[in-house]
CSV table of C-alpha atoms in Angstrom, one decimal:
chain,number,residue,atom,x,y,z
A,15,GLU,CA,26.0,120.8,99.6
A,16,ALA,CA,22.4,121.5,98.5
A,17,GLN,CA,22.0,120.4,94.9
A,18,VAL,CA,19.9,118.9,92.2
A,19,THR,CA,21.8,116.2,90.3
A,20,GLN,CA,20.8,115.4,86.7
A,21,ASN,CA,22.3,112.6,84.6
A,22,PRO,CA,23.5,112.3,81.9
A,23,ARG,CA,24.8,115.7,80.9
A,24,TYR,CA,24.9,114.7,77.2
A,25,LEU,CA,22.9,112.0,75.4
A,26,ILE,CA,22.7,111.1,71.7
A,27,THR,CA,20.1,108.5,70.8
A,28,VAL,CA,18.0,107.3,67.9
A,29,THR,CA,14.4,107.7,67.2
A,30,GLY,CA,12.2,105.2,69.2
A,31,LYS,CA,14.8,104.0,71.7
A,32,LYS,CA,13.5,104.5,75.2
A,33,LEU,CA,15.5,106.6,77.5
A,34,THR,CA,15.4,107.9,81.1
A,35,VAL,CA,17.0,111.1,82.4
A,36,THR,CA,17.5,110.9,86.2
A,37,CYS,CA,17.1,113.7,88.7
A,38,SER,CA,17.8,113.7,92.4
A,39,GLN,CA,17.7,116.5,95.0
A,40,ASN,CA,19.0,116.4,98.5
A,41,MET,CA,17.1,119.4,99.9
A,42,ASN,CA,13.9,117.5,100.9
A,43,HIS,CA,11.9,119.7,98.6
A,44,GLU,CA,8.3,118.6,97.9
A,45,TYR,CA,8.0,120.3,94.5
A,46,MET,CA,10.0,119.2,91.5
A,47,SER,CA,9.7,120.0,87.9
A,48,TRP,CA,11.1,119.3,84.4
A,49,TYR,CA,11.7,121.9,81.7
A,50,ARG,CA,12.9,121.9,78.2
A,51,GLN,CA,14.8,124.9,76.8
A,52,ASP,CA,14.6,125.7,73.1
A,53,PRO,CA,16.0,128.8,71.3
A,54,GLY,CA,13.6,131.7,71.3
A,55,LEU,CA,11.2,129.9,73.5
A,56,GLY,CA,12.8,130.1,76.9
A,57,LEU,CA,12.1,127.3,79.3
A,58,ARG,CA,8.8,125.4,79.1
A,59,GLN,CA,7.5,123.1,81.8
A,60,ILE,CA,7.0,119.5,80.8
A,61,TYR,CA,5.8,117.9,84.1
A,62,TYR,CA,5.8,118.8,87.7
A,63,SER,CA,5.3,117.0,91.0
A,64,MET,CA,3.9,118.6,94.2
A,65,ASN,CA,4.8,115.6,96.3
A,66,VAL,CA,5.4,111.8,96.2
A,67,GLU,CA,3.0,110.0,93.9
A,68,VAL,CA,1.5,113.4,92.8
A,69,THR,CA,2.4,114.5,89.3
A,70,ASP,CA,0.8,116.7,86.7
A,71,LYS,CA,1.2,118.0,83.2
A,72,GLY,CA,3.0,121.2,82.5
A,73,ASP,CA,2.7,123.1,79.2
A,74,VAL,CA,4.4,120.6,76.9
A,75,PRO,CA,3.9,117.1,78.3
A,76,GLU,CA,3.3,115.2,75.0
A,77,GLY,CA,5.9,112.4,74.5
A,78,TYR,CA,7.1,112.4,78.1
A,79,LYS,CA,6.4,110.5,81.3
A,80,VAL,CA,7.5,111.0,84.9
A,81,SER,CA,7.3,109.2,88.2
A,82,ARG,CA,7.7,110.3,91.8
A,83,LYS,CA,8.0,107.2,93.9
A,84,GLU,CA,10.2,108.9,96.5
A,85,LYS,CA,10.7,112.5,97.4
A,86,ARG,CA,14.3,112.9,96.2
A,87,ASN,CA,13.9,111.4,92.7
A,88,PHE,CA,12.0,112.6,89.7
A,89,PRO,CA,13.0,110.8,86.5
A,90,LEU,CA,12.0,111.9,83.1
A,91,ILE,CA,11.1,109.1,80.6
A,92,LEU,CA,10.9,109.3,76.9
A,93,GLU,CA,9.2,106.1,75.8
A,94,SER,CA,9.8,106.6,72.1
A,95,PRO,CA,12.0,109.7,71.5
A,96,SER,CA,11.5,111.7,68.3
A,97,PRO,CA,13.8,114.3,66.7
A,98,ASN,CA,11.5,117.2,67.9
A,99,GLN,CA,12.5,116.2,71.4
A,100,THR,CA,16.1,117.3,70.8
A,101,SER,CA,16.5,119.9,73.4
A,102,LEU,CA,18.3,121.0,76.6
A,103,TYR,CA,16.4,119.6,79.6
A,104,PHE,CA,16.5,120.9,83.2
A,105,CYS,CA,15.2,119.3,86.3
A,106,ALA,CA,14.5,121.7,89.2
A,107,SER,CA,13.2,121.7,92.7
A,108,ILE,CA,11.6,124.6,94.6
A,109,GLY,CA,12.6,125.8,98.0
A,110,GLY,CA,12.4,129.5,97.8
A,111,PRO,CA,13.9,130.0,94.3
A,112,LEU,CA,14.0,127.2,91.8
A,113,HIS,CA,17.2,125.1,92.2
A,114,PHE,CA,18.2,123.7,88.8
A,115,GLY,CA,20.2,120.7,87.8
A,116,ASN,CA,23.1,121.2,85.4
A,117,GLY,CA,21.0,120.2,82.4
A,118,THR,CA,20.9,117.3,79.9
A,119,ARG,CA,21.6,118.1,76.3
A,120,LEU,CA,19.6,115.5,74.3
A,121,THR,CA,20.0,114.8,70.6
A,122,VAL,CA,17.5,112.4,68.9
A,123,THR,CA,18.6,111.4,65.4
B,14,ALA,CA,-3.0,133.9,80.3
B,15,GLN,CA,0.1,134.0,82.4
B,16,LYS,CA,3.0,135.3,80.4
B,17,ILE,CA,6.5,136.8,80.6
B,18,THR,CA,7.8,139.0,77.8
B,19,GLN,CA,11.5,139.9,77.3
B,20,THR,CA,11.6,142.2,74.4
B,21,GLN,CA,15.4,142.4,74.0
B,22,PRO,CA,16.8,139.4,72.2
B,23,GLY,CA,20.3,140.7,72.6
B,24,MET,CA,22.1,143.6,74.4
B,25,PHE,CA,25.6,145.0,74.4
B,26,VAL,CA,27.1,146.9,77.2
B,27,GLN,CA,30.5,148.4,77.8
B,28,GLU,CA,32.4,147.0,80.7
B,29,LYS,CA,31.9,148.9,84.0
B,30,GLU,CA,28.7,150.5,82.7
B,31,ALA,CA,25.2,149.7,84.0
B,32,VAL,CA,22.6,147.8,81.9
B,33,THR,CA,18.9,147.2,82.2
B,34,LEU,CA,17.2,144.1,81.0
B,35,ASP,CA,13.5,144.4,80.4
B,36,CYS,CA,10.8,142.1,81.6
B,37,THR,CA,7.1,142.5,81.6
B,38,TYR,CA,4.6,140.1,82.9
B,39,ASP,CA,0.9,139.3,82.7
B,40,THR,CA,-1.0,137.8,85.5
B,41,SER,CA,-4.3,138.2,87.3
B,42,ASP,CA,-3.1,136.5,90.5
B,43,PRO,CA,-2.7,138.9,93.4
B,44,SER,CA,0.2,136.9,94.8
B,45,TYR,CA,3.2,136.0,92.6
B,46,GLY,CA,6.9,136.0,92.6
B,47,LEU,CA,9.4,137.2,90.0
B,48,PHE,CA,12.9,135.8,89.4
B,49,TRP,CA,15.9,136.4,87.3
B,50,TYR,CA,18.3,133.7,86.3
B,51,LYS,CA,21.6,133.8,84.5
B,52,GLN,CA,22.7,131.1,82.1
B,53,PRO,CA,26.3,131.3,81.0
B,54,SER,CA,27.6,129.5,78.0
B,55,SER,CA,28.3,126.4,80.2
B,56,GLY,CA,24.5,126.0,80.4
B,57,GLU,CA,23.7,125.9,84.1
B,58,MET,CA,21.0,128.1,85.5
B,59,ILE,CA,22.1,130.5,88.2
B,60,PHE,CA,19.5,132.2,90.5
B,61,LEU,CA,20.2,136.0,90.7
B,62,ILE,CA,17.3,137.8,92.4
B,63,TYR,CA,13.7,137.5,93.6
B,64,GLN,CA,10.9,140.0,94.1
B,65,GLY,CA,7.6,139.1,95.7
B,66,SER,CA,4.4,140.8,94.6
B,67,TYR,CA,3.8,142.2,98.0
B,68,ASP,CA,7.3,143.4,98.7
B,69,GLN,CA,7.4,147.1,99.3
B,70,GLN,CA,11.0,147.6,98.3
B,71,ASN,CA,12.9,146.7,95.2
B,72,ALA,CA,15.1,143.6,95.7
B,73,THR,CA,18.9,144.0,95.5
B,74,GLU,CA,21.6,141.4,95.5
B,75,GLY,CA,25.1,142.9,95.2
B,76,ARG,CA,25.4,144.4,91.7
B,77,TYR,CA,21.9,143.2,90.8
B,78,SER,CA,18.8,145.1,91.5
B,79,LEU,CA,15.2,144.6,90.3
B,80,ASN,CA,13.2,147.6,89.3
B,81,PHE,CA,9.7,146.5,90.2
B,82,GLN,CA,6.9,148.6,88.9
B,83,LYS,CA,3.7,146.7,89.9
B,84,ALA,CA,1.2,149.0,88.2
B,85,ARG,CA,3.1,148.6,84.9
B,86,LYS,CA,3.7,144.9,85.5
B,87,SER,CA,7.4,145.2,84.8
B,88,ALA,CA,10.3,143.7,86.7
B,89,ASN,CA,13.5,144.9,85.0
B,90,LEU,CA,16.9,143.7,86.0
B,91,VAL,CA,19.6,146.3,86.5
B,92,ILE,CA,23.2,145.2,86.5
B,93,SER,CA,25.6,147.8,87.8
B,94,ALA,CA,29.3,148.0,86.9
B,95,SER,CA,29.1,145.3,84.2
B,96,GLN,CA,31.9,142.8,84.1
B,97,LEU,CA,33.0,140.5,81.3
B,98,GLY,CA,31.7,137.5,83.3
B,99,ASP,CA,28.2,139.0,83.1
B,100,SER,CA,28.1,137.9,79.4
B,101,ALA,CA,25.3,135.3,79.4
B,102,MET,CA,21.7,134.6,78.7
B,103,TYR,CA,19.3,136.1,81.2
B,104,PHE,CA,15.8,134.8,81.9
B,105,CYS,CA,13.0,136.5,83.7
B,106,ALA,CA,10.5,134.1,85.3
B,107,MET,CA,7.2,134.4,87.3
B,108,ARG,CA,6.0,131.9,89.9
B,109,ARG,CA,2.3,131.6,90.0
B,110,TYR,CA,-0.2,129.6,91.9
B,111,GLY,CA,0.9,126.0,92.6
B,112,ASN,CA,4.6,126.9,92.3
B,113,LYS,CA,4.4,126.8,88.5
B,114,LEU,CA,7.0,129.0,86.8
B,115,VAL,CA,6.7,130.7,83.5
B,116,PHE,CA,9.8,131.9,81.7
B,117,GLY,CA,10.5,134.5,79.2
B,118,ALA,CA,12.4,133.8,76.0
B,119,GLY,CA,15.6,135.3,77.4
B,120,THR,CA,18.0,138.1,76.6
B,121,ILE,CA,21.6,137.5,75.6
B,122,LEU,CA,23.9,140.1,77.2
B,123,ARG,CA,27.4,140.7,75.8
B,124,VAL,CA,29.8,142.8,77.8
B,125,LYS,CA,32.4,144.6,75.7
B,126,SER,CA,35.9,145.4,77.0
């Protein structure tokens, strides 16, 4: 089954404690992206990757890092999370429409 | 600037009736794509329908149709014969150059029985 797998689904952490949200797709898509969803703002793009070793900033990249060492994986790294990064995060890959993961609800206290 | 506007924060519709969710967009690109996604309370994003900027006909997918008016830069979603399971958040999105997507703020739809 074609899918984008994101983990974890829920994460509660404290300010400053580094965390990684994993994302993997099995559709051999070149383009992958991370979004955050906040009430009243819709989804905003954090980072995207056009292919392996090619990443670029989206609209709200501050406080985030990504890597694309292989085609299927595109992890999102928060080196020092802060409360304003509390949000619902989606990983997605493009092949025709955007295929979304199930989301990660992150709370930073 | 590339932008998507959904002017209806929330909508109510009676079960079995049709409802239109508004979406306007702003772009100077000649080639773009427009999408609608559904987000139920469980949180996942479900692809509903796609319209390409050069498509001559309005897209349809089952009970979903997209009323595409290029000159007015609008891409409204029409849901016919609403069902209780249609209650969700709906996002309009535009794909522009480089596969970047811009999303609207969303519209919450509630279907009443």
